[in-house]
Amino acid sequence: MVSLNKASKPDMADLSKDHYVTTVVEDHETACWGCGLRLLLPSYSPIFKCGWCGAITNQNERKCEDKCFWWRRVRDRCFVCVLLSFMLFVICGGLWAAYPVIFSIGNFCGIIHSIIAVILSTTTVSMFSLAAFRFAGAPPVRQWGSYPVVGKGFLENHTFCHYCSKPKSPRTHHCRSCGKCILDMDHHCPFIGNCVGAENHRHFIAFLISAVISTIYVSIMSAYAAMHVWPTLPHRSLGYLNGMSSYVAWRILKEAVIAFLRSTLFLSPRGLVLVYLLFASVSVGIGLSVLLWQQLCYIYRGTTYLSHLSDQGGDDVGEKDCNNLFRFFGCPYSVSRLLPSARNSPKRHKK
């Protein structure tokens, strides 16, 4: 009995040990969409990069049916028509309402302002037309699907677009409103009914700059013309208000507002158009100025709006430099050549 118990002790010790369960990973065979080579991958890797051509495959990505494509196209066309109608109304209404007053000052002054108006109108409408009706930018054409054709690293970091059924370069995004892949896509603007990409980004920025300058000019000219066509303000005598106090100041302001509102009843159609042009140009100019500043900030950082959204929460990989602005507008001279002393000057440290 004693020997039997001694023999059973090692078995109990073995049972008390921890047991580790290991899982067997089953590999599965798949094909790279870029070069067609067969790859053996673990089952838990839905996203993989081909070691030969460099193409990235996402097995979980599938084409989704877009039921709102037709509605977005109609919306974009309506926005373009409304914006074109507004620009034509501002041009024609401004010429009809403001320029008789300007020509009454002098023919030379009227001719100068007419030339300025023609230049601003032509530039704004032409830049808008180029940004709206020019294709935003097509990605480079790549051959894919066959190993003898696709070379080493030929599709580096390219993904496959299930909507267009073709390779998509790293700087390309598919716009579901346009139904196309856009190179260097910044955003889809419904007001121009088109994407802002590599081919029309400069025209879009030029349109914003021209539109902001035009709204400032229209605001100044409409305010100046409205002052000349505004009827005389009816007012009452304020002689009964003696002294200076908050009550007196409030009464004066109240009487001025009432007189201004009464004078609008006698305003001519020309004056009504001028008032509308003033408020419309100021409000539109503020909105366009904010959009232009945002776009210039993205260009200064060397990124786009979509890249900024994808990089949120991470490190800013864009290099902030004024050379980005010069390169964007096609300037042949860099900031370092324009300002060599600012870059080469030694740094001084305070003791």
CSV table of C-alpha atoms in Angstrom, one decimal:
chain,number,residue,atom,x,y,z
A,1,MET,CA,0.0,0.0,0.0
A,2,VAL,CA,2.8,2.4,0.8
A,3,SER,CA,4.6,1.8,-2.5
A,4,LEU,CA,1.3,2.2,-4.4
A,5,ASN,CA,0.7,5.6,-2.8
A,6,LYS,CA,4.2,6.7,-3.6
A,7,ALA,CA,3.8,5.7,-7.1
A,8,SER,CA,0.5,7.7,-7.4
A,9,LYS,CA,2.0,11.0,-6.2
A,10,PRO,CA,3.8,11.9,-9.4
A,11,ASP,CA,0.6,11.4,-11.3
A,12,MET,CA,-1.2,13.9,-9.1
A,13,ALA,CA,1.6,16.4,-9.5
A,14,ASP,CA,1.3,16.1,-13.2
A,15,LEU,CA,-2.4,16.8,-13.1
A,16,SER,CA,-1.9,20.0,-11.0
A,17,LYS,CA,0.3,21.5,-13.7
A,18,ASP,CA,-1.0,24.3,-16.0
A,19,HIS,CA,-2.0,23.2,-19.4
A,20,TYR,CA,-1.7,25.6,-22.4
A,21,VAL,CA,-4.0,25.3,-25.3
A,22,THR,CA,-2.5,26.3,-28.7
A,23,THR,CA,-4.5,27.1,-31.8
A,24,VAL,CA,-3.6,26.0,-35.2
A,25,VAL,CA,-3.7,28.7,-37.8
A,26,GLU,CA,-5.1,27.5,-41.1
A,27,ASP,CA,-3.6,29.2,-44.1
A,28,HIS,CA,-5.7,29.9,-47.2
A,29,GLU,CA,-4.7,30.6,-50.8
A,30,THR,CA,-5.7,33.8,-52.5
A,31,ALA,CA,-4.7,35.8,-55.5
A,32,CYS,CA,-3.3,39.3,-55.8
A,33,TRP,CA,-5.6,41.5,-57.9
A,34,GLY,CA,-2.5,43.5,-59.2
A,35,CYS,CA,-0.3,40.8,-60.7
A,36,GLY,CA,-2.5,37.6,-60.3
A,37,LEU,CA,0.1,35.7,-58.2
A,38,ARG,CA,-1.2,33.1,-55.8
A,39,LEU,CA,-0.4,33.9,-52.2
A,40,LEU,CA,-0.7,31.8,-49.0
A,41,LEU,CA,-2.0,33.9,-46.2
A,42,PRO,CA,-3.3,33.3,-42.7
A,43,SER,CA,-7.0,33.4,-42.2
A,44,TYR,CA,-6.9,36.5,-40.0
A,45,SER,CA,-5.3,38.8,-42.5
A,46,PRO,CA,-8.1,40.4,-44.6
A,47,ILE,CA,-5.7,43.2,-45.8
A,48,PHE,CA,-2.4,42.3,-47.3
A,49,LYS,CA,0.2,43.8,-49.5
A,50,CYS,CA,1.7,41.8,-52.4
A,51,GLY,CA,5.5,41.3,-52.1
A,52,TRP,CA,6.0,41.5,-55.9
A,53,CYS,CA,3.9,44.3,-57.3
A,54,GLY,CA,3.1,46.2,-54.0
A,55,ALA,CA,-0.6,46.2,-54.5
A,56,ILE,CA,-2.8,46.4,-51.4
A,57,THR,CA,-5.8,44.0,-51.2
A,58,ASN,CA,-8.7,44.5,-48.8
A,59,GLN,CA,-10.8,41.3,-48.9
A,60,ASN,CA,-13.5,42.9,-46.8
A,61,GLU,CA,-14.1,45.8,-49.1
A,62,ARG,CA,-17.1,45.3,-51.4
A,63,LYS,CA,-19.1,47.5,-53.7
A,64,CYS,CA,-22.1,49.2,-52.1
A,65,GLU,CA,-25.1,50.1,-54.1
A,66,ASP,CA,-25.7,53.9,-54.3
A,67,LYS,CA,-29.3,54.8,-54.5
A,68,CYS,CA,-28.8,58.5,-54.1
A,69,PHE,CA,-26.5,59.0,-57.1
A,70,TRP,CA,-29.2,60.4,-59.3
A,71,TRP,CA,-30.5,62.8,-56.6
A,72,ARG,CA,-26.9,64.2,-56.0
A,73,ARG,CA,-26.4,64.8,-59.7
A,74,VAL,CA,-29.7,66.8,-59.9
A,75,ARG,CA,-28.8,68.7,-56.7
A,76,ASP,CA,-25.4,69.7,-58.2
A,77,ARG,CA,-26.9,70.8,-61.5
A,78,CYS,CA,-29.5,73.0,-59.6
A,79,PHE,CA,-26.7,74.6,-57.5
A,80,VAL,CA,-24.7,75.4,-60.6
A,81,CYS,CA,-27.7,77.0,-62.3
A,82,VAL,CA,-28.6,79.0,-59.2
A,83,LEU,CA,-25.0,80.2,-58.8
A,84,LEU,CA,-24.7,81.2,-62.4
A,85,SER,CA,-28.0,83.1,-62.3
A,86,PHE,CA,-26.9,84.9,-59.2
A,87,MET,CA,-23.6,86.0,-60.8
A,88,LEU,CA,-25.4,87.2,-63.9
A,89,PHE,CA,-27.9,89.1,-61.8
A,90,VAL,CA,-25.1,90.8,-59.8
A,91,ILE,CA,-23.4,91.8,-63.0
A,92,CYS,CA,-26.5,93.0,-64.9
A,93,GLY,CA,-28.2,94.5,-61.8
A,94,GLY,CA,-25.0,96.3,-60.8
A,95,LEU,CA,-24.6,97.8,-64.3
A,96,TRP,CA,-28.2,98.9,-64.3
A,97,ALA,CA,-28.4,100.3,-60.8
A,98,ALA,CA,-25.0,101.7,-60.0
A,99,TYR,CA,-23.4,102.8,-63.2
A,100,PRO,CA,-25.8,105.7,-64.0
A,101,VAL,CA,-24.8,107.2,-60.7
A,102,ILE,CA,-21.1,106.6,-61.5
A,103,PHE,CA,-21.3,108.1,-65.0
A,104,SER,CA,-23.1,111.1,-63.5
A,105,ILE,CA,-19.9,111.9,-61.7
A,106,GLY,CA,-17.8,111.9,-64.8
A,107,ASN,CA,-17.3,110.0,-68.0
A,108,PHE,CA,-13.7,109.2,-67.2
A,109,CYS,CA,-14.7,107.7,-63.8
A,110,GLY,CA,-17.5,105.7,-65.4
A,111,ILE,CA,-15.2,104.3,-68.1
A,112,ILE,CA,-12.5,103.2,-65.5
A,113,HIS,CA,-15.1,101.5,-63.4
A,114,SER,CA,-16.7,99.9,-66.4
A,115,ILE,CA,-13.3,98.4,-67.4
A,116,ILE,CA,-12.8,97.1,-63.8
A,117,ALA,CA,-16.3,95.5,-63.8
A,118,VAL,CA,-15.7,93.8,-67.2
A,119,ILE,CA,-12.4,92.4,-66.0
A,120,LEU,CA,-13.8,91.1,-62.7
A,121,SER,CA,-16.9,89.7,-64.3
A,122,THR,CA,-15.0,87.9,-67.1
A,123,THR,CA,-12.5,86.4,-64.7
A,124,THR,CA,-15.0,85.2,-62.2
A,125,VAL,CA,-17.4,83.6,-64.7
A,126,SER,CA,-14.5,82.0,-66.7
A,127,MET,CA,-12.8,80.6,-63.6
A,128,PHE,CA,-16.2,79.3,-62.4
A,129,SER,CA,-16.8,77.6,-65.7
A,130,LEU,CA,-13.4,75.9,-65.8
A,131,ALA,CA,-13.8,74.7,-62.2
A,132,ALA,CA,-17.3,73.4,-62.8
A,133,PHE,CA,-17.2,71.9,-66.3
A,134,ARG,CA,-13.6,70.7,-66.4
A,135,PHE,CA,-12.8,67.1,-65.3
A,136,ALA,CA,-11.2,67.2,-61.9
A,137,GLY,CA,-8.4,64.8,-62.8
A,138,ALA,CA,-8.0,61.1,-63.8
A,139,PRO,CA,-5.6,58.8,-62.1
A,140,PRO,CA,-2.7,57.4,-64.1
A,141,VAL,CA,-3.5,54.4,-66.3
A,142,ARG,CA,-1.8,51.2,-65.0
A,143,GLN,CA,-1.8,47.7,-66.4
A,144,TRP,CA,-2.8,45.1,-63.9
A,145,GLY,CA,-3.9,41.5,-63.5
A,146,SER,CA,-1.1,39.7,-65.3
A,147,TYR,CA,2.3,38.7,-63.8
A,148,PRO,CA,4.4,39.1,-67.0
A,149,VAL,CA,3.1,42.6,-67.6
A,150,VAL,CA,3.2,43.9,-64.0
A,151,GLY,CA,6.8,44.4,-62.9
A,152,LYS,CA,8.4,44.6,-59.5
A,153,GLY,CA,6.7,47.4,-57.4
A,154,PHE,CA,4.7,48.5,-60.4
A,155,LEU,CA,1.5,48.9,-58.3
A,156,GLU,CA,3.2,50.1,-55.1
A,157,ASN,CA,0.5,51.1,-52.5
A,158,HIS,CA,-2.2,50.9,-55.2
A,159,THR,CA,-5.7,49.7,-54.1
A,160,PHE,CA,-8.5,48.4,-56.2
A,161,CYS,CA,-11.6,50.5,-56.8
A,162,HIS,CA,-14.7,48.2,-56.9
A,163,TYR,CA,-16.8,51.0,-58.4
A,164,CYS,CA,-14.5,51.7,-61.4
A,165,SER,CA,-13.0,48.2,-61.5
A,166,LYS,CA,-9.4,49.5,-62.0
A,167,PRO,CA,-6.4,50.3,-59.8
A,168,LYS,CA,-6.5,53.4,-57.6
A,169,SER,CA,-3.2,55.2,-56.8
A,170,PRO,CA,-2.4,56.4,-53.3
A,171,ARG,CA,-3.4,60.0,-54.0
A,172,THR,CA,-6.7,59.0,-55.6
A,173,HIS,CA,-10.2,58.9,-54.1
A,174,HIS,CA,-13.4,57.7,-55.6
A,175,CYS,CA,-16.2,60.3,-55.6
A,176,ARG,CA,-19.6,58.7,-55.3
A,177,SER,CA,-21.3,61.9,-56.4
A,178,CYS,CA,-19.4,62.0,-59.7
A,179,GLY,CA,-19.1,58.2,-60.0
A,180,LYS,CA,-15.4,58.5,-60.9
A,181,CYS,CA,-11.9,58.2,-59.3
A,182,ILE,CA,-10.3,61.6,-58.9
A,183,LEU,CA,-6.6,62.3,-58.6
A,184,ASP,CA,-5.6,64.5,-55.7
A,185,MET,CA,-9.2,64.9,-54.7
A,186,ASP,CA,-9.7,67.8,-52.2
A,187,HIS,CA,-13.5,67.6,-51.8
A,188,HIS,CA,-16.7,67.5,-53.8
A,189,CYS,CA,-18.2,71.0,-54.1
A,190,PRO,CA,-22.0,70.9,-54.8
A,191,PHE,CA,-21.9,74.6,-55.8
A,192,ILE,CA,-19.7,74.0,-58.8
A,193,GLY,CA,-21.3,70.5,-59.3
A,194,ASN,CA,-17.9,69.0,-59.6
A,195,CYS,CA,-15.0,67.6,-57.6
A,196,VAL,CA,-11.9,69.7,-56.8
A,197,GLY,CA,-8.9,67.7,-57.9
A,198,ALA,CA,-5.6,67.9,-59.6
A,199,GLU,CA,-6.9,69.4,-62.9
A,200,ASN,CA,-9.2,72.1,-61.6
A,201,HIS,CA,-7.9,72.9,-58.1
A,202,ARG,CA,-6.1,76.1,-59.4
A,203,HIS,CA,-9.2,77.2,-61.2
A,204,PHE,CA,-11.2,76.7,-58.1
A,205,ILE,CA,-8.8,78.8,-56.0
A,206,ALA,CA,-8.6,81.5,-58.8
A,207,PHE,CA,-12.5,81.6,-58.8
A,208,LEU,CA,-12.5,82.1,-55.0
A,209,ILE,CA,-10.0,84.9,-55.2
A,210,SER,CA,-11.8,86.6,-58.1
A,211,ALA,CA,-15.2,86.2,-56.4
A,212,VAL,CA,-13.9,87.7,-53.1
A,213,ILE,CA,-12.4,90.7,-54.9
A,214,SER,CA,-15.6,91.1,-56.9
A,215,THR,CA,-17.9,91.0,-53.8
A,216,ILE,CA,-15.7,93.7,-52.2
A,217,TYR,CA,-15.9,95.9,-55.3
A,218,VAL,CA,-19.7,95.3,-55.6
A,219,SER,CA,-20.2,96.2,-51.9
A,220,ILE,CA,-18.3,99.5,-52.2
A,221,MET,CA,-20.0,100.5,-55.4
A,222,SER,CA,-23.5,99.6,-54.3
A,223,ALA,CA,-23.1,101.4,-51.0
A,224,TYR,CA,-21.7,104.5,-52.8
A,225,ALA,CA,-24.6,104.5,-55.3
A,226,ALA,CA,-27.2,103.9,-52.7
A,227,MET,CA,-26.1,107.0,-50.8
A,228,HIS,CA,-26.8,109.1,-53.8
A,229,VAL,CA,-30.2,107.6,-54.7
A,230,TRP,CA,-31.5,107.3,-51.1
A,231,PRO,CA,-34.5,109.6,-50.4
A,232,THR,CA,-34.2,112.4,-47.9
A,233,LEU,CA,-34.7,111.0,-44.3
A,234,PRO,CA,-37.8,112.4,-42.6
A,235,HIS,CA,-37.0,113.5,-39.1
A,236,ARG,CA,-38.6,115.3,-36.2
A,237,SER,CA,-37.2,118.0,-34.1
A,238,LEU,CA,-35.4,116.8,-31.1
A,239,GLY,CA,-35.2,120.2,-29.4
A,240,TYR,CA,-37.2,119.0,-26.5
A,241,LEU,CA,-34.4,116.6,-25.5
A,242,ASN,CA,-32.1,118.6,-23.3
A,243,GLY,CA,-28.8,117.3,-21.7
A,244,MET,CA,-26.8,114.2,-22.5
A,245,SER,CA,-27.8,110.9,-20.9
A,246,SER,CA,-28.4,107.3,-21.8
A,247,TYR,CA,-32.1,108.0,-22.3
A,248,VAL,CA,-31.4,110.9,-24.7
A,249,ALA,CA,-28.9,108.7,-26.7
A,250,TRP,CA,-31.5,106.0,-26.9
A,251,ARG,CA,-34.2,108.4,-28.2
A,252,ILE,CA,-31.9,109.8,-30.8
A,253,LEU,CA,-31.0,106.3,-32.0
A,254,LYS,CA,-34.7,105.3,-32.1
A,255,GLU,CA,-35.6,108.4,-34.1
A,256,ALA,CA,-32.8,107.7,-36.6
A,257,VAL,CA,-33.9,104.1,-37.1
A,258,ILE,CA,-37.6,105.1,-37.5
A,259,ALA,CA,-36.6,107.8,-40.1
A,260,PHE,CA,-34.5,105.3,-42.0
A,261,LEU,CA,-37.3,102.8,-42.2
A,262,ARG,CA,-39.8,105.4,-43.3
A,263,SER,CA,-37.4,106.5,-46.1
A,264,THR,CA,-37.3,102.9,-47.5
A,265,LEU,CA,-41.0,103.3,-48.4
A,266,PHE,CA,-40.1,105.9,-50.9
A,267,LEU,CA,-37.1,104.0,-52.3
A,268,SER,CA,-37.0,103.5,-56.0
A,269,PRO,CA,-36.5,100.1,-57.7
A,270,ARG,CA,-33.0,101.1,-58.4
A,271,GLY,CA,-32.4,101.7,-54.7
A,272,LEU,CA,-33.9,98.4,-53.8
A,273,VAL,CA,-31.6,96.6,-56.1
A,274,LEU,CA,-28.6,98.4,-54.7
A,275,VAL,CA,-29.6,97.5,-51.1
A,276,TYR,CA,-30.0,93.8,-52.1
A,277,LEU,CA,-26.6,93.9,-53.9
A,278,LEU,CA,-25.0,95.4,-50.8
A,279,PHE,CA,-26.3,92.8,-48.3
A,280,ALA,CA,-25.8,89.9,-50.7
A,281,SER,CA,-22.3,90.8,-51.7
A,282,VAL,CA,-21.2,91.3,-48.0
A,283,SER,CA,-22.7,88.0,-46.9
A,284,VAL,CA,-21.4,86.0,-49.9
A,285,GLY,CA,-18.0,87.7,-49.6
A,286,ILE,CA,-17.6,86.6,-45.9
A,287,GLY,CA,-18.4,83.0,-46.7
A,288,LEU,CA,-16.1,82.9,-49.7
A,289,SER,CA,-13.3,84.5,-47.7
A,290,VAL,CA,-13.5,81.8,-45.0
A,291,LEU,CA,-13.5,79.1,-47.7
A,292,LEU,CA,-10.5,80.7,-49.4
A,293,TRP,CA,-8.5,81.0,-46.2
A,294,GLN,CA,-9.2,77.3,-45.4
A,295,GLN,CA,-8.1,76.2,-48.8
A,296,LEU,CA,-4.9,78.3,-48.6
A,297,CYS,CA,-4.1,76.8,-45.2
A,298,TYR,CA,-4.4,73.3,-46.6
A,299,ILE,CA,-2.1,74.2,-49.6
A,300,TYR,CA,0.4,75.7,-47.1
A,301,ARG,CA,0.5,72.5,-45.2
A,302,GLY,CA,1.0,70.5,-48.4
A,303,THR,CA,-2.2,68.5,-47.9
A,304,THR,CA,-5.9,68.4,-49.0
A,305,TYR,CA,-9.2,68.4,-47.2
A,306,LEU,CA,-9.6,64.7,-47.4
A,307,SER,CA,-6.1,64.0,-46.4
A,308,HIS,CA,-6.6,66.3,-43.4
A,309,LEU,CA,-9.7,64.3,-42.4
A,310,SER,CA,-7.8,61.0,-42.7
A,311,ASP,CA,-4.8,62.3,-40.7
A,312,GLN,CA,-6.9,63.6,-37.7
A,313,GLY,CA,-5.8,62.2,-34.5
A,314,GLY,CA,-2.4,61.3,-35.8
A,315,ASP,CA,0.8,63.1,-36.7
A,316,ASP,CA,0.7,65.9,-39.2
A,317,VAL,CA,2.9,64.5,-42.0
A,318,GLY,CA,2.5,67.6,-44.2
A,319,GLU,CA,5.4,70.0,-44.3
A,320,LYS,CA,4.3,73.5,-43.7
A,321,ASP,CA,6.2,75.8,-46.1
A,322,CYS,CA,5.4,78.8,-48.3
A,323,ASN,CA,7.1,76.9,-51.2
A,324,ASN,CA,3.9,74.7,-51.3
A,325,LEU,CA,2.0,77.9,-52.3
A,326,PHE,CA,4.5,78.8,-54.9
A,327,ARG,CA,4.5,75.3,-56.4
A,328,PHE,CA,0.7,75.2,-56.4
A,329,PHE,CA,0.4,78.4,-58.4
A,330,GLY,CA,3.2,77.3,-60.7
A,331,CYS,CA,5.7,80.0,-59.6
A,332,PRO,CA,9.2,79.0,-60.9
A,333,TYR,CA,11.0,80.7,-58.0
A,334,SER,CA,11.1,79.3,-54.6
A,335,VAL,CA,11.0,81.2,-51.3
A,336,SER,CA,14.6,80.4,-50.7
A,337,ARG,CA,15.6,82.2,-53.9
A,338,LEU,CA,13.4,85.2,-53.2
A,339,LEU,CA,14.5,85.5,-49.6
A,340,PRO,CA,18.0,84.0,-49.3
A,341,SER,CA,19.0,86.1,-46.4
A,342,ALA,CA,16.1,85.0,-44.2
A,343,ARG,CA,17.0,81.3,-44.7
A,344,ASN,CA,20.8,81.5,-44.5
A,345,SER,CA,21.1,84.0,-41.6
A,346,PRO,CA,22.6,82.4,-38.5
A,347,LYS,CA,20.4,81.9,-35.5
A,348,ARG,CA,21.1,84.0,-32.5
A,349,HIS,CA,20.6,82.6,-29.0
A,350,LYS,CA,19.9,84.8,-26.1
A,351,LYS,CA,22.2,84.4,-23.1
